[in-house]
Amino acid sequence: MKQTILTGLSFLLIQSASGQEKQSLQKNIPILFNEIKVETKRGYGLWNKNLYGPILLVDPKTREVFANEPDTAGLLKYHGGTFSGVLPPNINIANTAVNFSGKRWAMLMLPLSQNKKDRINLLAHELFHTAQPSLGFVLYNPENNHLDQKNGRIYLRLELEALKKAVQCFTKKEVQQYLTNALTFRKYRHLQYPGSDTTENLLEINEGIAEFTGVIVSARTKKEQTEHFVNGLSTFLNNATFVRSFAYQTVPIYGYLLFGKNKNWNKEITIKTNLTDYFIKAFNITLPSNLKESVERLSNSDDGKMIIQQETAREEKTKKLIAEYKFKFIEQPHFEIQFEKMNVSFDPRNIMPIEDKGTVYPSIRVTDLWGILTVGNGALMSANWNKISLTNPVKIEEKKITGDGWTLELNDRYTAKKDETSGNYKLIKK
């Protein structure tokens, strides 16, 4: 089974342009392309490579797409300084790197931020993903479900709180102390969840290095960058879950602080690098000999007490929600769809791991040989990504099946069949 995963942190930030706004949009697209072209050229030394390449800017409502260069199949037509057309329905829309019409593109959803530095940051992040294989970084998106558990969240939040203070400090001594605290919480978290150092590391090399690239190419002033990190952390903490989005916060801050000491550190990284150990050595950090004792002492601060209190309350709510999801998608009759050649896009900020059963995605779009599935009210993705479970259908037509908050547009030769014994539905070929 072949699968492509598209994740986008701006999945919900959708706005379409029409009328005069649309004309303005088309007029400004070449300006947006030129902005990132100038900045990637200026930032050549970051990777000894110009990251500028094929870019698709997509209106999620209309699927209208604008490109900075032609596609190989001639689907996009030149007009007004850009190449434009309509993205086929089988292509999922997200802020991501995607293979389309003979090329690998950086895809971004319109509208882009009105803040130029934020636009450049996002564009550079996705352009890094297009260049990622050529830089020797394999694309990984592992699960980090321990970061949805109480202690996993506590020690991640404590690490991030220390990092926030580190970027706001003015003396090297203070920065060193807060970095030591951050890495102490990080190391202790990995000890509590065996194997988490590996899964976190893989996602951080994939998304963390990409976001670090965006941070550097955006060329913010120190004041602007500090504000960006602090605001970003505040927004991040409002996410329903951290399991797929934490890497956008950790590595960029460590990397930015280290960039001030060693502007080539990122070129020393490979897919096999353990970033935790690398940062400990690079910052010349000496961790406490008794991590447990140090973590308990550091957690006794006002910030620590508040975090622990909040996560304890969240754990009780999460237990109830997990029970509801298990009943909805596992225990009661439900609809299972097996994947054949799947592509998927989703918002990584609000997913919910359900023990060893898989993960609930409140909103997700899946394309496969059987058609297009659009979910807006939850679906359970199996742990090994071979099927998705929905509530049972409420209406079955020849080309369309609908349920509570979901729609399945069917290709020929597929239909849903009910098992009279279990009450479950399955998607089958006619």
PDB file of N, CA and C in Angstrom, residues 4-16 56-66 85-100 105-112 126 343-348 363-367 372-374:
ATOM      1  N   THR A   4       0.602   8.704   1.011  1.00  0.00           N
ATOM      2  CA  THR A   4       1.226  10.013   1.106  1.00  0.00           C
ATOM      3  C   THR A   4       0.503  10.780   2.185  1.00  0.00           C
ATOM      4  N   ILE A   5       1.258  11.359   3.108  1.00  0.00           N
ATOM      5  CA  ILE A   5       0.664  12.075   4.226  1.00  0.00           C
ATOM      6  C   ILE A   5       0.950  13.552   4.072  1.00  0.00           C
ATOM      7  N   LEU A   6      -0.094  14.343   4.058  1.00  0.00           N
ATOM      8  CA  LEU A   6       0.052  15.786   3.972  1.00  0.00           C
ATOM      9  C   LEU A   6      -0.463  16.392   5.264  1.00  0.00           C
ATOM     10  N   THR A   7       0.378  17.116   5.960  1.00  0.00           N
ATOM     11  CA  THR A   7      -0.067  17.797   7.161  1.00  0.00           C
ATOM     12  C   THR A   7       0.147  19.279   6.994  1.00  0.00           C
ATOM     13  N   GLY A   8      -0.730  20.068   7.543  1.00  0.00           N
ATOM     14  CA  GLY A   8      -0.590  21.514   7.419  1.00  0.00           C
ATOM     15  C   GLY A   8      -1.034  22.215   8.672  1.00  0.00           C
ATOM     16  N   LEU A   9      -0.168  23.000   9.283  1.00  0.00           N
ATOM     17  CA  LEU A   9      -0.525  23.709  10.497  1.00  0.00           C
ATOM     18  C   LEU A   9      -1.480  24.857  10.222  1.00  0.00           C
ATOM     19  N   SER A  10      -1.671  25.193   8.958  1.00  0.00           N
ATOM     20  CA  SER A  10      -2.614  26.261   8.637  1.00  0.00           C
ATOM     21  C   SER A  10      -3.866  25.679   7.991  1.00  0.00           C
ATOM     22  N   PHE A  11      -4.143  24.396   8.271  1.00  0.00           N
ATOM     23  CA  PHE A  11      -5.244  23.673   7.648  1.00  0.00           C
ATOM     24  C   PHE A  11      -6.577  24.403   7.804  1.00  0.00           C
ATOM     25  N   LEU A  12      -6.791  25.037   8.961  1.00  0.00           N
ATOM     26  CA  LEU A  12      -8.062  25.665   9.239  1.00  0.00           C
ATOM     27  C   LEU A  12      -8.116  27.127   8.813  1.00  0.00           C
ATOM     28  N   LEU A  13      -6.979  27.678   8.427  1.00  0.00           N
ATOM     29  CA  LEU A  13      -6.931  29.094   8.101  1.00  0.00           C
ATOM     30  C   LEU A  13      -7.264  29.290   6.634  1.00  0.00           C
ATOM     31  N   ILE A  14      -8.534  29.154   6.312  1.00  0.00           N
ATOM     32  CA  ILE A  14      -8.966  29.150   4.923  1.00  0.00           C
ATOM     33  C   ILE A  14      -9.824  30.381   4.630  1.00  0.00           C
ATOM     34  N   GLN A  15      -9.539  31.001   3.505  1.00  0.00           N
ATOM     35  CA  GLN A  15     -10.315  32.164   3.095  1.00  0.00           C
ATOM     36  C   GLN A  15     -10.239  32.257   1.581  1.00  0.00           C
ATOM     37  N   SER A  16     -11.329  32.420   0.918  1.00  0.00           N
ATOM     38  CA  SER A  16     -11.315  32.518  -0.546  1.00  0.00           C
ATOM     39  C   SER A  16     -11.410  33.964  -0.969  1.00  0.00           C
ATOM     40  N   LEU A  56       3.337  26.010  -5.558  1.00  0.00           N
ATOM     41  CA  LEU A  56       1.910  26.074  -5.868  1.00  0.00           C
ATOM     42  C   LEU A  56       1.210  26.834  -4.742  1.00  0.00           C
ATOM     43  N   LEU A  57       0.494  27.886  -5.082  1.00  0.00           N
ATOM     44  CA  LEU A  57      -0.339  28.600  -4.121  1.00  0.00           C
ATOM     45  C   LEU A  57      -1.786  28.283  -4.470  1.00  0.00           C
ATOM     46  N   VAL A  58      -2.515  27.705  -3.504  1.00  0.00           N
ATOM     47  CA  VAL A  58      -3.840  27.154  -3.790  1.00  0.00           C
ATOM     48  C   VAL A  58      -4.914  27.823  -2.950  1.00  0.00           C
ATOM     49  N   ASP A  59      -6.029  28.186  -3.591  1.00  0.00           N
ATOM     50  CA  ASP A  59      -7.218  28.650  -2.883  1.00  0.00           C
ATOM     51  C   ASP A  59      -8.006  27.406  -2.478  1.00  0.00           C
ATOM     52  N   PRO A  60      -8.101  27.085  -1.178  1.00  0.00           N
ATOM     53  CA  PRO A  60      -8.761  25.845  -0.747  1.00  0.00           C
ATOM     54  C   PRO A  60     -10.239  25.771  -1.091  1.00  0.00           C
ATOM     55  N   LYS A  61     -10.890  26.930  -1.226  1.00  0.00           N
ATOM     56  CA  LYS A  61     -12.319  26.938  -1.525  1.00  0.00           C
ATOM     57  C   LYS A  61     -12.597  26.613  -2.992  1.00  0.00           C
ATOM     58  N   THR A  62     -11.838  27.221  -3.880  1.00  0.00           N
ATOM     59  CA  THR A  62     -12.091  27.072  -5.321  1.00  0.00           C
ATOM     60  C   THR A  62     -11.162  26.071  -5.991  1.00  0.00           C
ATOM     61  N   ARG A  63     -10.080  25.693  -5.296  1.00  0.00           N
ATOM     62  CA  ARG A  63      -9.026  24.820  -5.827  1.00  0.00           C
ATOM     63  C   ARG A  63      -8.243  25.491  -6.962  1.00  0.00           C
ATOM     64  N   GLU A  64      -8.432  26.815  -7.132  1.00  0.00           N
ATOM     65  CA  GLU A  64      -7.638  27.544  -8.112  1.00  0.00           C
ATOM     66  C   GLU A  64      -6.188  27.573  -7.633  1.00  0.00           C
ATOM     67  N   VAL A  65      -5.255  27.330  -8.554  1.00  0.00           N
ATOM     68  CA  VAL A  65      -3.853  27.212  -8.191  1.00  0.00           C
ATOM     69  C   VAL A  65      -3.008  28.149  -9.038  1.00  0.00           C
ATOM     70  N   PHE A  66      -2.007  28.755  -8.395  1.00  0.00           N
ATOM     71  CA  PHE A  66      -1.056  29.646  -9.062  1.00  0.00           C
ATOM     72  C   PHE A  66       0.346  29.077  -8.854  1.00  0.00           C
ATOM     73  N   GLY A  85      -4.366  27.445 -12.939  1.00  0.00           N
ATOM     74  CA  GLY A  85      -5.297  26.412 -13.362  1.00  0.00           C
ATOM     75  C   GLY A  85      -6.129  25.981 -12.173  1.00  0.00           C
ATOM     76  N   VAL A  86      -6.706  24.795 -12.262  1.00  0.00           N
ATOM     77  CA  VAL A  86      -7.520  24.244 -11.173  1.00  0.00           C
ATOM     78  C   VAL A  86      -6.906  22.922 -10.736  1.00  0.00           C
ATOM     79  N   LEU A  87      -6.672  22.777  -9.450  1.00  0.00           N
ATOM     80  CA  LEU A  87      -6.058  21.556  -8.925  1.00  0.00           C
ATOM     81  C   LEU A  87      -7.048  20.401  -9.011  1.00  0.00           C
ATOM     82  N   PRO A  88      -6.655  19.256  -9.570  1.00  0.00           N
ATOM     83  CA  PRO A  88      -7.555  18.099  -9.677  1.00  0.00           C
ATOM     84  C   PRO A  88      -8.064  17.657  -8.304  1.00  0.00           C
ATOM     85  N   PRO A  89      -9.297  17.130  -8.229  1.00  0.00           N
ATOM     86  CA  PRO A  89      -9.900  16.761  -6.943  1.00  0.00           C
ATOM     87  C   PRO A  89      -9.172  15.651  -6.191  1.00  0.00           C
ATOM     88  N   ASN A  90      -8.371  14.851  -6.900  1.00  0.00           N
ATOM     89  CA  ASN A  90      -7.661  13.765  -6.214  1.00  0.00           C
ATOM     90  C   ASN A  90      -6.396  14.243  -5.497  1.00  0.00           C
ATOM     91  N   ILE A  91      -6.058  15.541  -5.647  1.00  0.00           N
ATOM     92  CA  ILE A  91      -4.899  16.105  -4.949  1.00  0.00           C
ATOM     93  C   ILE A  91      -5.374  16.783  -3.672  1.00  0.00           C
ATOM     94  N   ASN A  92      -4.874  16.332  -2.518  1.00  0.00           N
ATOM     95  CA  ASN A  92      -5.237  16.945  -1.248  1.00  0.00           C
ATOM     96  C   ASN A  92      -4.506  18.269  -1.076  1.00  0.00           C
ATOM     97  N   ILE A  93      -5.179  19.209  -0.430  1.00  0.00           N
ATOM     98  CA  ILE A  93      -4.630  20.549  -0.248  1.00  0.00           C
ATOM     99  C   ILE A  93      -4.123  20.713   1.184  1.00  0.00           C
ATOM    100  N   ALA A  94      -2.889  21.160   1.310  1.00  0.00           N
ATOM    101  CA  ALA A  94      -2.287  21.407   2.624  1.00  0.00           C
ATOM    102  C   ALA A  94      -1.019  22.208   2.410  1.00  0.00           C
ATOM    103  N   ASN A  95      -0.461  22.729   3.478  1.00  0.00           N
ATOM    104  CA  ASN A  95       0.879  23.319   3.414  1.00  0.00           C
ATOM    105  C   ASN A  95       1.864  22.162   3.490  1.00  0.00           C
ATOM    106  N   THR A  96       2.464  21.813   2.367  1.00  0.00           N
ATOM    107  CA  THR A  96       3.259  20.597   2.311  1.00  0.00           C
ATOM    108  C   THR A  96       4.090  20.573   1.035  1.00  0.00           C
ATOM    109  N   ALA A  97       4.871  19.522   0.870  1.00  0.00           N
ATOM    110  CA  ALA A  97       5.537  19.245  -0.404  1.00  0.00           C
ATOM    111  C   ALA A  97       4.728  18.157  -1.093  1.00  0.00           C
ATOM    112  N   VAL A  98       4.511  18.312  -2.392  1.00  0.00           N
ATOM    113  CA  VAL A  98       3.634  17.372  -3.088  1.00  0.00           C
ATOM    114  C   VAL A  98       4.153  17.108  -4.500  1.00  0.00           C
ATOM    115  N   ASN A  99       3.967  15.897  -4.963  1.00  0.00           N
ATOM    116  CA  ASN A  99       4.289  15.544  -6.342  1.00  0.00           C
ATOM    117  C   ASN A  99       3.039  15.785  -7.192  1.00  0.00           C
ATOM    118  N   PHE A 100       3.179  16.633  -8.198  1.00  0.00           N
ATOM    119  CA  PHE A 100       2.030  16.987  -9.038  1.00  0.00           C
ATOM    120  C   PHE A 100       2.500  17.274 -10.463  1.00  0.00           C
ATOM    121  N   TRP A 105       6.557  19.931  -5.770  1.00  0.00           N
ATOM    122  CA  TRP A 105       6.241  21.321  -5.495  1.00  0.00           C
ATOM    123  C   TRP A 105       6.145  21.593  -3.996  1.00  0.00           C
ATOM    124  N   ALA A 106       6.381  22.841  -3.632  1.00  0.00           N
ATOM    125  CA  ALA A 106       6.005  23.338  -2.309  1.00  0.00           C
ATOM    126  C   ALA A 106       4.599  23.894  -2.457  1.00  0.00           C
ATOM    127  N   MET A 107       3.626  23.265  -1.791  1.00  0.00           N
ATOM    128  CA  MET A 107       2.238  23.715  -1.879  1.00  0.00           C
ATOM    129  C   MET A 107       1.887  24.515  -0.626  1.00  0.00           C
ATOM    130  N   LEU A 108       1.247  25.667  -0.826  1.00  0.00           N
ATOM    131  CA  LEU A 108       0.796  26.479   0.306  1.00  0.00           C
ATOM    132  C   LEU A 108      -0.611  26.980   0.038  1.00  0.00           C
ATOM    133  N   MET A 109      -1.386  27.073   1.104  1.00  0.00           N
ATOM    134  CA  MET A 109      -2.768  27.500   0.992  1.00  0.00           C
ATOM    135  C   MET A 109      -2.885  29.012   1.101  1.00  0.00           C
ATOM    136  N   LEU A 110      -3.697  29.574   0.240  1.00  0.00           N
ATOM    137  CA  LEU A 110      -4.015  30.998   0.304  1.00  0.00           C
ATOM    138  C   LEU A 110      -5.167  31.219   1.281  1.00  0.00           C
ATOM    139  N   PRO A 111      -5.213  32.359   1.951  1.00  0.00           N
ATOM    140  CA  PRO A 111      -4.277  33.471   1.825  1.00  0.00           C
ATOM    141  C   PRO A 111      -3.037  33.264   2.680  1.00  0.00           C
ATOM    142  N   LEU A 112      -1.913  33.781   2.236  1.00  0.00           N
ATOM    143  CA  LEU A 112      -0.713  33.778   3.052  1.00  0.00           C
ATOM    144  C   LEU A 112      -0.788  34.909   4.076  1.00  0.00           C
ATOM    145  N   GLU A 126       8.362  24.980   3.533  1.00  0.00           N
ATOM    146  CA  GLU A 126       7.876  24.003   2.561  1.00  0.00           C
ATOM    147  C   GLU A 126       8.862  23.790   1.416  1.00  0.00           C
ATOM    148  N   ASN A 343      -3.807   8.631  -0.152  1.00  0.00           N
ATOM    149  CA  ASN A 343      -3.200   9.930   0.118  1.00  0.00           C
ATOM    150  C   ASN A 343      -4.087  10.619   1.142  1.00  0.00           C
ATOM    151  N   VAL A 344      -3.481  11.309   2.086  1.00  0.00           N
ATOM    152  CA  VAL A 344      -4.285  11.886   3.164  1.00  0.00           C
ATOM    153  C   VAL A 344      -3.742  13.242   3.581  1.00  0.00           C
ATOM    154  N   SER A 345      -4.632  14.143   3.933  1.00  0.00           N
ATOM    155  CA  SER A 345      -4.231  15.424   4.519  1.00  0.00           C
ATOM    156  C   SER A 345      -5.092  15.671   5.752  1.00  0.00           C
ATOM    157  N   PHE A 346      -4.494  16.320   6.749  1.00  0.00           N
ATOM    158  CA  PHE A 346      -5.214  16.554   7.996  1.00  0.00           C
ATOM    159  C   PHE A 346      -4.546  17.673   8.773  1.00  0.00           C
ATOM    160  N   ASP A 347      -5.227  18.151   9.791  1.00  0.00           N
ATOM    161  CA  ASP A 347      -4.686  19.163  10.691  1.00  0.00           C
ATOM    162  C   ASP A 347      -4.009  18.440  11.852  1.00  0.00           C
ATOM    163  N   PRO A 348      -2.697  18.577  12.037  1.00  0.00           N
ATOM    164  CA  PRO A 348      -1.985  17.828  13.082  1.00  0.00           C
ATOM    165  C   PRO A 348      -2.182  18.370  14.487  1.00  0.00           C
ATOM    166  N   SER A 363     -10.839  16.203  11.639  1.00  0.00           N
ATOM    167  CA  SER A 363     -11.023  16.588  10.234  1.00  0.00           C
ATOM    168  C   SER A 363      -9.909  15.954   9.414  1.00  0.00           C
ATOM    169  N   ILE A 364     -10.297  15.312   8.313  1.00  0.00           N
ATOM    170  CA  ILE A 364      -9.318  14.613   7.482  1.00  0.00           C
ATOM    171  C   ILE A 364      -9.893  14.437   6.075  1.00  0.00           C
ATOM    172  N   ARG A 365      -9.025  14.430   5.081  1.00  0.00           N
ATOM    173  CA  ARG A 365      -9.434  14.176   3.691  1.00  0.00           C
ATOM    174  C   ARG A 365      -8.557  13.069   3.133  1.00  0.00           C
ATOM    175  N   VAL A 366      -9.192  12.026   2.599  1.00  0.00           N
ATOM    176  CA  VAL A 366      -8.467  10.873   2.077  1.00  0.00           C
ATOM    177  C   VAL A 366      -8.863  10.644   0.625  1.00  0.00           C
ATOM    178  N   THR A 367      -7.872  10.468  -0.243  1.00  0.00           N
ATOM    179  CA  THR A 367      -8.139  10.049  -1.615  1.00  0.00           C
ATOM    180  C   THR A 367      -7.528   8.673  -1.812  1.00  0.00           C
ATOM    181  N   ILE A 372     -13.016   9.697  -2.888  1.00  0.00           N
ATOM    182  CA  ILE A 372     -12.593  10.791  -2.006  1.00  0.00           C
ATOM    183  C   ILE A 372     -13.451  10.802  -0.751  1.00  0.00           C
ATOM    184  N   LEU A 373     -12.804  10.742   0.414  1.00  0.00           N
ATOM    185  CA  LEU A 373     -13.483  10.787   1.702  1.00  0.00           C
ATOM    186  C   LEU A 373     -13.164  12.116   2.383  1.00  0.00           C
ATOM    187  N   THR A 374     -14.200  12.847   2.767  1.00  0.00           N
ATOM    188  CA  THR A 374     -14.036  14.111   3.474  1.00  0.00           C
ATOM    189  C   THR A 374     -14.733  14.015   4.817  1.00  0.00           C
TER     190      THR A 374
END
